[in-house]
Short mmCIF file of C-alpha atoms in Angstrom, two decimals:
data_model
loop_
_atom_site.label_atom_id
_atom_site.label_comp_id
_atom_site.label_asym_id
_atom_site.label_seq_id
_atom_site.Cartn_x
_atom_site.Cartn_y
_atom_site.Cartn_z
CA MET A 1 0.00 0.00 0.00
CA THR A 2 1.14 3.54 -0.64
CA ASP A 3 1.10 6.00 2.25
CA LEU A 4 -0.89 8.98 1.03
CA TRP A 5 -0.42 11.44 3.81
CA GLN A 6 1.83 13.11 6.28
CA HIS A 7 0.80 11.62 9.62
CA ALA A 8 -1.17 14.19 11.60
CA PRO A 9 -0.86 14.57 15.39
CA GLU A 10 -3.20 12.38 17.37
CA ARG A 11 -6.31 14.08 18.66
CA THR A 12 -6.68 14.08 22.43
CA SER A 13 -10.15 12.56 22.38
CA GLN A 14 -11.93 10.29 19.94
CA PRO A 15 -15.59 9.33 19.70
CA THR A 16 -16.29 5.98 21.31
CA ASP A 17 -18.32 4.69 18.36
CA THR A 18 -15.54 4.74 15.77
CA VAL A 19 -16.13 2.93 12.50
CA SER A 20 -13.46 1.83 10.04
CA VAL A 21 -13.91 2.47 6.33
CA PRO A 22 -11.69 1.23 3.47
CA ALA A 23 -10.39 3.92 1.14
CA THR A 24 -9.16 3.97 -2.45
CA VAL A 25 -7.65 6.92 -4.31
CA LEU A 26 -7.78 6.85 -8.12
CA VAL A 27 -5.52 9.36 -9.91
CA GLY A 28 -6.15 9.93 -13.61
CA ASN A 29 -3.13 11.97 -14.67
CA PRO A 30 -1.03 10.24 -17.36
CA ARG A 31 2.15 11.91 -16.04
CA LYS A 32 4.16 10.25 -13.28
CA GLY A 33 4.86 12.39 -10.22
CA SER A 34 2.18 14.87 -11.27
CA ARG A 35 0.75 17.79 -9.33
CA THR A 36 -2.58 15.94 -9.47
CA LEU A 37 -1.00 13.15 -7.42
CA THR A 38 0.28 15.75 -4.94
CA VAL A 39 -3.24 17.14 -4.54
CA ALA A 40 -4.60 13.61 -4.06
CA ARG A 41 -2.11 12.93 -1.27
CA HIS A 42 -2.80 16.22 0.47
CA LEU A 43 -6.57 15.96 0.27
CA THR A 44 -6.58 12.37 1.52
CA GLY A 45 -4.59 13.41 4.54
CA ALA A 46 -7.04 16.24 5.25
CA LEU A 47 -9.99 13.86 4.91
CA ARG A 48 -8.35 11.33 7.19
CA THR A 49 -7.79 13.91 9.91
CA GLY A 50 -11.25 15.44 9.62
CA LEU A 51 -13.12 12.13 9.52
CA ALA A 52 -11.14 10.75 12.47
CA GLY A 53 -12.40 13.67 14.54
CA LEU A 54 -15.95 12.48 13.82
CA GLY A 55 -15.29 8.83 14.60
CA VAL A 56 -14.72 7.55 11.05
CA HIS A 57 -11.33 5.93 10.61
CA LEU A 58 -10.03 5.60 7.06
CA GLY A 59 -7.95 2.51 6.59
CA ASP A 60 -4.61 2.83 4.80
CA PRO A 61 -5.77 3.92 1.36
CA HIS A 62 -4.95 1.97 -1.75
CA LEU A 63 -3.49 4.24 -4.42
CA VAL A 64 -4.35 3.50 -8.05
CA ASP A 65 -2.10 5.77 -10.11
CA LEU A 66 -3.06 5.43 -13.76
CA ALA A 67 0.29 6.89 -14.79
CA GLU A 68 1.72 3.52 -13.68
CA LEU A 69 -0.97 1.44 -15.39
CA GLY A 70 -1.58 3.41 -18.59
CA PRO A 71 0.30 1.12 -21.03
CA ASP A 72 -1.74 -1.88 -19.85
CA LEU A 73 -5.15 -0.37 -20.48
CA PRO A 74 -5.35 -0.57 -24.30
CA ALA A 75 -3.84 -4.06 -24.22
CA ARG A 76 -6.51 -5.21 -21.79
CA LEU A 77 -9.26 -3.92 -24.07
CA ILE A 78 -7.80 -5.89 -26.96
CA ALA A 79 -6.82 -9.10 -25.17
CA GLY A 80 -9.65 -9.28 -22.63
CA THR A 81 -9.55 -9.98 -18.93
CA ALA A 82 -7.68 -13.28 -18.92
CA ALA A 83 -4.36 -11.76 -20.02
CA HIS A 84 -4.34 -9.02 -17.38
CA ALA A 85 -4.97 -10.51 -13.96
CA PRO A 86 -3.07 -7.73 -12.07
CA LEU A 87 -5.19 -5.07 -13.73
CA GLU A 88 -8.34 -7.02 -12.90
CA ARG A 89 -7.32 -6.95 -9.25
CA VAL A 90 -6.92 -3.19 -9.44
CA LEU A 91 -10.36 -2.85 -11.01
CA GLY A 92 -11.76 -5.02 -8.24
CA ARG A 93 -10.23 -2.79 -5.62
CA VAL A 94 -11.70 0.35 -7.18
CA ARG A 95 -15.12 -1.32 -7.27
CA GLY A 96 -15.06 -2.14 -3.56
CA PRO A 97 -17.21 -0.38 -0.94
CA GLY A 98 -15.89 2.48 1.15
CA LEU A 99 -14.53 5.89 0.24
CA LEU A 100 -13.39 6.39 -3.35
CA VAL A 101 -11.53 9.63 -4.10
CA VAL A 102 -11.18 10.21 -7.85
CA VAL A 103 -8.73 12.91 -8.93
CA SER A 104 -8.08 14.11 -12.49
CA PRO A 105 -6.55 17.12 -14.17
CA THR A 106 -8.79 19.10 -16.50
CA PHE A 107 -8.10 18.32 -20.16
CA LYS A 108 -10.15 20.29 -22.69
CA GLY A 109 -12.86 21.05 -20.17
CA SER A 110 -13.25 17.50 -18.83
CA TYR A 111 -11.44 14.64 -17.07
CA THR A 112 -8.67 12.79 -18.87
CA GLY A 113 -9.20 10.18 -21.53
CA LEU A 114 -6.98 7.85 -19.50
CA LEU A 115 -9.41 8.01 -16.57
CA LYS A 116 -12.37 7.43 -18.89
CA LEU A 117 -10.60 4.46 -20.50
CA PHE A 118 -10.05 2.88 -17.09
CA LEU A 119 -13.58 3.49 -15.81
CA ASP A 120 -15.05 2.22 -19.09
CA MET A 121 -13.74 -1.21 -18.09
CA LEU A 122 -16.28 -1.31 -15.27
CA PRO A 123 -19.81 -2.51 -16.01
CA ARG A 124 -22.65 -0.05 -15.74
CA GLU A 125 -23.29 0.65 -12.07
CA GLY A 126 -20.05 -1.25 -11.58
CA LEU A 127 -19.21 0.28 -8.20
CA CYS A 128 -20.35 -1.79 -5.24
CA PRO A 129 -23.20 -0.64 -3.00
CA GLY A 130 -21.67 1.36 -0.18
CA THR A 131 -19.19 3.20 -2.41
CA VAL A 132 -19.07 6.87 -1.44
CA ALA A 133 -17.19 8.88 -4.06
CA VAL A 134 -15.52 12.29 -3.99
CA PRO A 135 -14.82 13.96 -7.38
CA VAL A 136 -11.71 16.15 -7.47
CA MET A 137 -10.12 17.96 -10.41
CA THR A 138 -7.17 20.25 -10.89
CA ALA A 139 -7.48 23.09 -13.38
CA GLY A 140 -5.58 25.97 -14.88
CA TRP A 141 -8.34 28.55 -15.13
CA ALA A 142 -11.01 29.88 -12.82
CA GLN A 143 -13.76 29.09 -15.36
CA HIS A 144 -13.05 25.41 -14.68
CA ARG A 145 -13.84 25.78 -10.97
CA PHE A 146 -17.03 23.71 -11.34
CA VAL A 147 -15.79 21.12 -13.83
CA SER A 148 -15.63 18.38 -11.19
CA ASP A 149 -19.39 18.68 -10.62
CA ALA A 150 -20.26 19.21 -14.27
CA ARG A 151 -18.16 16.35 -15.70
CA LEU A 152 -16.75 13.94 -13.14
CA ARG A 153 -19.67 13.74 -10.70
CA PRO A 154 -22.19 12.45 -13.32
CA LEU A 155 -19.74 9.74 -14.37
CA LEU A 156 -19.37 8.47 -10.80
CA VAL A 157 -23.14 8.54 -10.27
CA GLU A 158 -23.61 6.57 -13.51
CA LEU A 159 -21.26 3.92 -12.13
CA GLY A 160 -23.41 3.56 -9.02
CA ALA A 161 -21.53 5.63 -6.45
CA VAL A 162 -23.12 7.83 -3.83
CA VAL A 163 -21.71 11.34 -4.30
CA PRO A 164 -23.05 13.30 -1.32
CA VAL A 165 -20.84 16.41 -1.48
CA ARG A 166 -19.94 18.87 -4.18
CA GLY A 167 -16.75 18.26 -6.07
CA LEU A 168 -13.48 19.99 -5.32
CA ALA A 169 -11.47 21.91 -7.90
CA VAL A 170 -7.93 23.04 -7.14
CA LEU A 171 -6.54 25.69 -9.47
CA GLU A 172 -2.87 25.86 -10.48
CA GLU A 173 -2.53 29.19 -8.68
CA GLU A 174 -3.50 27.38 -5.45
CA PHE A 175 -0.89 24.60 -5.67
CA GLY A 176 1.55 26.56 -3.50
CA ASP A 177 -0.82 26.55 -0.50
CA LEU A 178 -2.89 23.39 -0.55
CA ASP A 179 -3.91 23.77 3.09
CA THR A 180 -5.84 26.89 2.19
CA ALA A 181 -7.07 25.46 -1.11
CA VAL A 182 -8.85 22.53 0.53
CA ALA A 183 -9.72 23.97 3.96
CA GLY A 184 -13.07 25.51 3.09
CA TRP A 185 -14.17 22.47 1.13
CA THR A 186 -13.23 19.99 3.85
CA THR A 187 -14.98 22.06 6.54
CA ALA A 188 -18.27 21.69 4.65
CA ALA A 189 -17.75 18.20 3.22
CA VAL A 190 -16.32 16.17 6.10
CA PRO A 191 -19.44 16.15 8.34
CA VAL A 192 -21.59 15.05 5.40
CA LEU A 193 -19.11 12.36 4.36
CA ALA A 194 -18.86 11.09 7.93
CA ALA A 195 -22.65 10.74 8.22
CA VAL A 196 -23.01 9.00 4.85
CA LEU A 197 -20.05 6.67 5.42
CA ARG A 198 -21.54 5.67 8.76
CA SER A 199 -24.91 4.97 7.15
CA CYS A 200 -23.25 2.74 4.54
CA GLN A 201 -21.56 0.56 7.14
CA THR A 202 -23.61 -2.61 7.58
CA PRO A 203 -22.59 -6.12 8.70
CA SER A 204 -22.30 -7.10 5.04
CA VAL A 205 -20.19 -4.09 4.06
CA GLY A 206 -16.63 -4.29 5.30
CA PRO A 207 -13.14 -3.96 3.91
CA PRO A 208 -12.72 -5.68 0.55
CA GLN A 209 -11.09 -9.08 0.45
CA PRO A 210 -7.28 -8.87 0.37
CA THR A 211 -5.93 -8.46 -3.12
CA GLU A 212 -2.46 -8.30 -4.56
CA PRO A 213 -2.12 -4.61 -5.45
CA VAL A 214 -0.06 -3.33 -8.31
CA PRO A 215 2.90 -1.60 -6.61
CA VAL A 216 3.09 2.16 -6.98
CA HIS A 217 6.38 3.62 -5.86
CA GLN A 218 6.50 6.95 -7.67
CA THR A 219 7.11 9.89 -5.36
CA ALA A 220 4.92 12.92 -6.02
CA GLN A 221 6.70 16.14 -6.93
CA LEU A 222 5.24 19.56 -7.49
CA ARG A 223 5.97 20.66 -11.04
#
């Protein structure tokens, strides 16, 4: 598993009715070590800290970085599932219940083709019941501030996810101070996410069965 955050100081008190929720982070930038990956790491850490304060513990998140998997995607479409067992395990992980954070840069007013290619491999409503998704996009211009809600949110809903909060857009001019860029969004979103994640936890919805993840070792760098 890839550690997605800087470990935050422990809070002095925790709710007694803590629930544990599996987490997956899907990054759709075709470039390795991208700024999109940096945003994904930072936001996941902020979500972990905020949700922990409300009694929702995110398990160590599984990172699916499509920059590492990109060359395998067209081959899988041509050869079918049998020839790409590792990729099938990654798809299975993304489909699992829990929190799914999907992060993409904005390309021509929408998410990347690489992300679409990957998600097209899922069946319709291919995300498991109990999947709570958060759409996140990075963008270069202020007019793309709402692209995560206009483009990425409908795709996640089509796949069967619950998307209870508005999407987050982080502009390039905000990359230098990500704490400020995500603070207002997390303040509003975390209580809603905590309530919905709690409601999705039933005896039949737990962490996905162990899988053999595709290793992702690329270190994120701001560029």
